[in-house]
Coordinates of C-alpha atoms (C1' of nucleotides) in Angstrom, one line a residue:
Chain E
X1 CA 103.3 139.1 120.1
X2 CA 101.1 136.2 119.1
X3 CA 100.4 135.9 115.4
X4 CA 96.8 135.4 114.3
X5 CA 95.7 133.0 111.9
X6 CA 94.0 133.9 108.6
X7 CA 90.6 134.0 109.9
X8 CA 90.2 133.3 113.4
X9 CA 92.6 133.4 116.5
X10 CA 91.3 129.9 117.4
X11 CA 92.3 128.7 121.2
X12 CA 95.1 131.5 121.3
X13 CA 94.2 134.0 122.9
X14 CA 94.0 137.2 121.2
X15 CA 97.0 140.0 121.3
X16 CA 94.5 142.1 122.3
X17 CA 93.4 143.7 126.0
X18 CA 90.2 143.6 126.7
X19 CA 90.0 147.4 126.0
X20 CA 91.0 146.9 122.8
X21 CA 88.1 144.2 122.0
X22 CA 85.8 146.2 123.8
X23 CA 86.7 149.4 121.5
X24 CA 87.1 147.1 118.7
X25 CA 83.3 145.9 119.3
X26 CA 81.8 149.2 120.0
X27 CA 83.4 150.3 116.8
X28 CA 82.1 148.0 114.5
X29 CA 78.6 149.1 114.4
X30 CA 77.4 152.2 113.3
X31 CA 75.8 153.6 116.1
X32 CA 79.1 153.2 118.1
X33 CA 77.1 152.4 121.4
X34 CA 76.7 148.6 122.2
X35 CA 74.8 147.2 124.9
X36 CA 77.1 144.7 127.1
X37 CA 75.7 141.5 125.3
X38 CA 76.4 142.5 122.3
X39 CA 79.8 143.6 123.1
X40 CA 79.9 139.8 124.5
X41 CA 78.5 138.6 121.4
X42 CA 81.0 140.2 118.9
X43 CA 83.8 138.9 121.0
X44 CA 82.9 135.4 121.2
X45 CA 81.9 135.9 117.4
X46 CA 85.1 136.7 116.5
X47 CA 87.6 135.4 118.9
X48 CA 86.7 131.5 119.8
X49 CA 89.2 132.1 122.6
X50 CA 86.6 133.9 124.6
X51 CA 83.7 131.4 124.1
X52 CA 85.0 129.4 127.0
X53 CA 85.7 130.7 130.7
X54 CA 82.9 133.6 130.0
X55 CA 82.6 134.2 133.5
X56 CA 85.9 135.0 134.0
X57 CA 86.9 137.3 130.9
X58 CA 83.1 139.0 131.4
X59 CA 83.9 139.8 134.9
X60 CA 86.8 141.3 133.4
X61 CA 85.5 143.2 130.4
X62 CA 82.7 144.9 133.2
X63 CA 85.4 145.9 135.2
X64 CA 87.4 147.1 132.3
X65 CA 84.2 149.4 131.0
X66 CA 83.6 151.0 134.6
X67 CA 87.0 151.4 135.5
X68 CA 87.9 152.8 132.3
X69 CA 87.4 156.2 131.5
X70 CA 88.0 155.4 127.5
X71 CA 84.2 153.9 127.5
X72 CA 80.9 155.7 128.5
X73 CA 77.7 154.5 129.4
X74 CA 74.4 155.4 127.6
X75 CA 71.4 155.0 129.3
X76 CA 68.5 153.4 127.3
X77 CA 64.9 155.6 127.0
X78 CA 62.2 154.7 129.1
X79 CA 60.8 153.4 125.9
X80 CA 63.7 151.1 125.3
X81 CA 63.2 147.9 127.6
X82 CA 66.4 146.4 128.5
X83 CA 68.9 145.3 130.8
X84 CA 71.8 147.3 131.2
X85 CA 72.9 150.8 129.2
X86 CA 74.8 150.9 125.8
X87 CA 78.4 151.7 126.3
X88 CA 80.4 153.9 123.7
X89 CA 83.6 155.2 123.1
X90 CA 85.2 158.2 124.5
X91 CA 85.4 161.0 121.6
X92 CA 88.7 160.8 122.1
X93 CA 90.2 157.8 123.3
X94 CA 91.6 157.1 119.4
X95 CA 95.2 157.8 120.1
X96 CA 95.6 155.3 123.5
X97 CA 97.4 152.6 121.9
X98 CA 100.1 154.6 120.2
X99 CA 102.7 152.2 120.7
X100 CA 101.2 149.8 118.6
X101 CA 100.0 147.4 121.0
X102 CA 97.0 146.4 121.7
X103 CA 97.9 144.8 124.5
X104 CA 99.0 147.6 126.1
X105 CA 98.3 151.7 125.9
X106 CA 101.1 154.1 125.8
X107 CA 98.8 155.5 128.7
X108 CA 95.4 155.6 130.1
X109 CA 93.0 157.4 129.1
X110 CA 91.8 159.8 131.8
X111 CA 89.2 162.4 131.6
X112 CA 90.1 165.3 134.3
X113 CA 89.1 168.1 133.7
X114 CA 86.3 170.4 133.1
X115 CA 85.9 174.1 132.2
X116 CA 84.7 176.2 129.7
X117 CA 81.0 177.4 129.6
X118 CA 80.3 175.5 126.2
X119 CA 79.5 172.9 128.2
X120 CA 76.0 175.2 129.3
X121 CA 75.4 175.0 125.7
X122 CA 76.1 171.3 125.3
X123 CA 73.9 170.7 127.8
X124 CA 71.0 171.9 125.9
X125 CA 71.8 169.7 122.7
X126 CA 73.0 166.9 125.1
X127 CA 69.5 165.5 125.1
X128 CA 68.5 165.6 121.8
X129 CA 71.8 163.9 120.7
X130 CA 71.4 161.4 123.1
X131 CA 67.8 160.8 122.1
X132 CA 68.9 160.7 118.7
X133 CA 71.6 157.8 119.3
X134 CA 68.9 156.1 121.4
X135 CA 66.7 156.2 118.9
X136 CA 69.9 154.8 115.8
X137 CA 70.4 151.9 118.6
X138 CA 66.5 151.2 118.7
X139 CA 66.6 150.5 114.5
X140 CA 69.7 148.8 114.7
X141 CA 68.4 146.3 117.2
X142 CA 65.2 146.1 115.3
X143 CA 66.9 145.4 112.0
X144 CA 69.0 142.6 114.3
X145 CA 66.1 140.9 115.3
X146 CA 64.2 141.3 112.0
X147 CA 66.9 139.3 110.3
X148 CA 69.6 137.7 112.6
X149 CA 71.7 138.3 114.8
X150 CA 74.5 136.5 113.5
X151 CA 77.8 139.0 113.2
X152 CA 79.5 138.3 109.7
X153 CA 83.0 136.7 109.5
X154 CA 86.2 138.9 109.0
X155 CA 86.4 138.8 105.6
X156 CA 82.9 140.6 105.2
X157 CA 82.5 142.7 108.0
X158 CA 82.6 146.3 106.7
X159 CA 81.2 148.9 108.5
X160 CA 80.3 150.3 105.4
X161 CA 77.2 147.9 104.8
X162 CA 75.3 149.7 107.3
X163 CA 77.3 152.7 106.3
X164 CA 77.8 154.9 103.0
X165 CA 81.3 155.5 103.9
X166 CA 84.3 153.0 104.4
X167 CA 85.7 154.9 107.2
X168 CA 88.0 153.1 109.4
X169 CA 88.1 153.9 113.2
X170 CA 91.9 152.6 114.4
X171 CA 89.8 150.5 116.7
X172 CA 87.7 148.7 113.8
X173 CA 88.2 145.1 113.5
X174 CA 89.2 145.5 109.7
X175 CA 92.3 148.2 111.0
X176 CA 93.4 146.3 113.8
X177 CA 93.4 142.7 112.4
X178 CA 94.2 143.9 108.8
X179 CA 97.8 144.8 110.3
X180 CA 98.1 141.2 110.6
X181 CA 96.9 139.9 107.3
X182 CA 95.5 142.0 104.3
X183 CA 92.1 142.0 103.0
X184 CA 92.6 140.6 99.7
X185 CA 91.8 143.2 97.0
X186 CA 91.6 145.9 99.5
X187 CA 93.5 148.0 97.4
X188 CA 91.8 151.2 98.5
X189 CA 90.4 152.3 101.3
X190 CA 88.8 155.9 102.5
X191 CA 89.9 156.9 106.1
X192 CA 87.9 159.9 105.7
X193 CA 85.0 160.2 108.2
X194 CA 81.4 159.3 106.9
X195 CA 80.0 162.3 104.9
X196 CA 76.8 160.6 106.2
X197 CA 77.1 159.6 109.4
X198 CA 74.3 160.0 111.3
X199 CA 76.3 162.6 113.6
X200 CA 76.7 164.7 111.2
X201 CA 72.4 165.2 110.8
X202 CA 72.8 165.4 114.8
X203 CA 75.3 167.8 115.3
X204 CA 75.9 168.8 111.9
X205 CA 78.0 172.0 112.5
X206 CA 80.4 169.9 114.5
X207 CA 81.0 166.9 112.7
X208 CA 81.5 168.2 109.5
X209 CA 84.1 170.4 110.7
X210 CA 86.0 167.5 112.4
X211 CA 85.9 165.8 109.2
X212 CA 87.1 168.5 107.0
X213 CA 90.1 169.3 109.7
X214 CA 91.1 165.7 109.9
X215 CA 90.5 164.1 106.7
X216 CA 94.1 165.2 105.2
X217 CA 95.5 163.4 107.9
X218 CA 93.3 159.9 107.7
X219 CA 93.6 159.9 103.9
X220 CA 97.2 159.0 104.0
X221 CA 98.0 156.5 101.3
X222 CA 100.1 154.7 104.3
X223 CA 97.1 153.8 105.6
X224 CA 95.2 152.9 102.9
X225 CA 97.7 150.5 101.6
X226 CA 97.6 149.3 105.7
X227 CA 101.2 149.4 106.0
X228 CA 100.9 152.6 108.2
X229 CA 102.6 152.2 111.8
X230 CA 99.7 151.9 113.9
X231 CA 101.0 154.8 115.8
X232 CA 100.4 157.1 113.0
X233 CA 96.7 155.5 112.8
X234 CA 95.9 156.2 116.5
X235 CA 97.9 159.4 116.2
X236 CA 96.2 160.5 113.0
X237 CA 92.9 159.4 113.2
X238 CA 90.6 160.7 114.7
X239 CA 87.4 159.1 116.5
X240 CA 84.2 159.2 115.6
X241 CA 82.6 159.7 118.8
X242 CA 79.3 158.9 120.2
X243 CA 77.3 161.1 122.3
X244 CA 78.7 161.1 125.7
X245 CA 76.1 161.3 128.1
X246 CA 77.1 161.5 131.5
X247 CA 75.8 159.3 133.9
X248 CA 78.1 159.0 136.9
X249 CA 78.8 162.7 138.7
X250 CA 81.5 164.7 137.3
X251 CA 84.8 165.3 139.3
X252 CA 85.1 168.9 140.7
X253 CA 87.0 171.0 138.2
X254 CA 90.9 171.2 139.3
X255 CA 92.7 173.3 137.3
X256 CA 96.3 172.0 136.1
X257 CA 98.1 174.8 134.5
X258 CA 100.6 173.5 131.6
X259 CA 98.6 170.1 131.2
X260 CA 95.8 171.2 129.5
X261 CA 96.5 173.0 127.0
X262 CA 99.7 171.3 125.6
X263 CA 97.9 168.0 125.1
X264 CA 94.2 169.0 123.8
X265 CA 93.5 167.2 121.7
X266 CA 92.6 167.0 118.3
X267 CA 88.9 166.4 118.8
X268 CA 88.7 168.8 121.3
X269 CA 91.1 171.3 119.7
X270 CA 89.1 171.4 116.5
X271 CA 86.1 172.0 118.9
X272 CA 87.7 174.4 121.0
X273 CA 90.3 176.2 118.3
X274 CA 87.9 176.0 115.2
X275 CA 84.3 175.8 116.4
X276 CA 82.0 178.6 117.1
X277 CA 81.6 179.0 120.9
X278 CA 78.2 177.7 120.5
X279 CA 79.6 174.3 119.3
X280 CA 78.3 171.4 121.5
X281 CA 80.7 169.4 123.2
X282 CA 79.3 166.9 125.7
X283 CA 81.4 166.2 128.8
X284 CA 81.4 162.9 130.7
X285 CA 83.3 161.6 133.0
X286 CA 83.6 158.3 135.5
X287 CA 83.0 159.2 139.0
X288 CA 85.4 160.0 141.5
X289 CA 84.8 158.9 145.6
X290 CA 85.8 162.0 146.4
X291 CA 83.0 164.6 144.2
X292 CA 79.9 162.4 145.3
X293 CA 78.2 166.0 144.5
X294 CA 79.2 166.9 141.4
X295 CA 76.9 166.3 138.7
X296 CA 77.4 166.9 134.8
X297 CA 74.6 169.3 135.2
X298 CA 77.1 172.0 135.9
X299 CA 77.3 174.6 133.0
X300 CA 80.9 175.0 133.3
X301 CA 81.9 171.3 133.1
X302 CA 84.2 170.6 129.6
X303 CA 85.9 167.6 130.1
X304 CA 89.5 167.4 128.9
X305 CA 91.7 164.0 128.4
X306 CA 95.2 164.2 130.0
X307 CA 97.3 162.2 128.7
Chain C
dC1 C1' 67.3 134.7 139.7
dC2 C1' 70.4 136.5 136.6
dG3 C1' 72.5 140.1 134.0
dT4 C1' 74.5 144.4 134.7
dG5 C1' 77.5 147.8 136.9
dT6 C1' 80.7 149.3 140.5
dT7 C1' 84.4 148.9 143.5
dT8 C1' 88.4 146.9 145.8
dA9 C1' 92.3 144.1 146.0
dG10 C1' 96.2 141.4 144.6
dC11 C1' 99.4 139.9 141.3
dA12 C1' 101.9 140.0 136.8
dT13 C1' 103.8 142.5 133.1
dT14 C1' 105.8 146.4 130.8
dG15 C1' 108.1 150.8 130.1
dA16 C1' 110.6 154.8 131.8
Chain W
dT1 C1' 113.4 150.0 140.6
dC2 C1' 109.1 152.0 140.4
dA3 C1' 104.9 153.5 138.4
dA4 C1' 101.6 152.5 135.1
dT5 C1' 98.9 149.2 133.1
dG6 C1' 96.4 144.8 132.5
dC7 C1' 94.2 140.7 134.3
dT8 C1' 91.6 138.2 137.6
dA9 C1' 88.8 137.4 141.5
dA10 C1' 85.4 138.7 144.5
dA11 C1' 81.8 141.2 146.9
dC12 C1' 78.0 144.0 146.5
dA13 C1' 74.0 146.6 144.7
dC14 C1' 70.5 147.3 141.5
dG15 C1' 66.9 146.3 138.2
dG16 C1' 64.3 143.5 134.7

DNA sequence: CCGTGTTTAGCATTGA
DNA sequence: TCAATGCTAAACACGG
């Protein structure tokens, strides 16, 4: 694998796949929903590689979002003029590249399944959570065009401007590029979810549990100190999901004893093993040729990753 | 018109 | 070797 330079990967291509930019963009603002252009944007920003030949690696990266069932679409309000819907990471895509690579995941992430009637109760918050994201995009782009639009280098990105907490998704640009050089002076860093993430306000009874279940595990010293195996980052840390709102029809539930429930997991397992049945937890899924009549609007969809 | 999104196809690479 | 995965190209539809 290629090594980077200090600050910039400058006519190399990055080491990365163009999920891994994608999730890598999507991650590093705080709403974790980017409309395509600014998913271009952050790329090109970051990665002088990709400011030539757009054509080509954009065709690419579109293909890569629909075909990939790791990123969701997010459909702007009718308020919210716009080309094109903010796409968002899976909940729980954050264990694909457990090998290490970004260039390539251990597997693909699939979403298969559905079941459970928490989904009918899901549905009911579904809205309002996606109205809520909507409405964290609609600021951010404000506050973009208010003062610029410029992305800050490496060495000053932090999530943590726009957000009270350092958290670090596996997928942000600091976690993924910091394994190649350190942050000077980054002795410590909190890989505990943000206390004040806007989620939690949304769906407060389900992100605070998911941060007090999984916080042991991000907090590791390891991966403060950035020496931790990327494996145990993806493995360990969790992601910090946007809404999923379904836009494509779900696939007809098809039930595969002994797959699902060895391999739940650990978002949906806190959901499912330490939640109250009434915990929201919104399905989505791409669309399959062969269920053109399935919608999400069934109450007993729950999607489910295989992996 | 152009950006966005979907789909299909072919080829290369990688891991089991 | 084969299947999974990634990359690229291309065609097409849709909407602002």
């Amino acid at each position: 694998m290629p090594r980077p330079g200090r600050n910039t990967y400058s006519e190399q291509k990055p080491p990365y796949s163009y999920i891994s930019l994608t999730a890598m963009a999507i991650q590093s603002c705080p709403e974790k929903m980017l409309p395509l252009s600014e998913i271009y944007k952050f790329i090109m920003d970051r990665f002088p590689y990709y400011r030539e030949n757009t054509q080509r690696w954009q065709n690419s990266l579109r293909h890569n979002l629909s075909f990939n069932d790791c990123f969701i679409k997010i459909p702007r309000r009718p308020d919210q003029p716009g080309k094109g819907s903010f796409w968002a990471l899976h909940p729980s895509c954050g264990d694909m590249f457990e090998n290490g690579s970004f260039l390539r995941r251990r597997k693909r992430f699939k979403v298969m399944m559905i079941m459970a009637a928490q989904e009918h109760l899901a549905q009911s918050k579904l809205s309002d959570a996606a109205h809520y994201l909507q409405q964290q995009s609609k600021l951010r782009l404000s506050a973009l065009a208010a003062t610029s639009t410029h992305l800050p280098q490496i060495s000053s990105y932090n999530l943590g401007v726009s957000q009270p907490s350092t958290f670090k998704h596996p997928f942000a640009i600091e976690n993924i590029i910091a394994r190649e050089y350190k942050v000077p002076g980054s002795q410590s860093v909190s890989a505990g979810y943000p206390l004040h993430n806007p989620l939690t306000a949304a769906w407060p009874h389900m992100y605070n549990t998911m941060v007090d279940s999984v916080s042991p595990i991000s907090m590791s010293g390891d991966y403060v100190a950035y020496r931790m195996p990327l494996k145990s980052m993806c493995h360990g840390g969790q992601t910090l999901p946007a809404i999923p709102v379904p836009i494509k029809p779900t696939p007809t539930p098809v039930a595969l004893p002994g797959v699902l429930t060895p391999h739940i997991p650990a978002f949906l397992s806190n959901s499912y093993q330490s939640q109250s049945p009434t915990s929201p937890q919104a399905a989505t899924s791409k669309s399959s040729p062969s269920t053109p009549g399935e919608t999400h609007t069934n109450p007993t969809v729950q999607s489910v990753v295989v992996h």
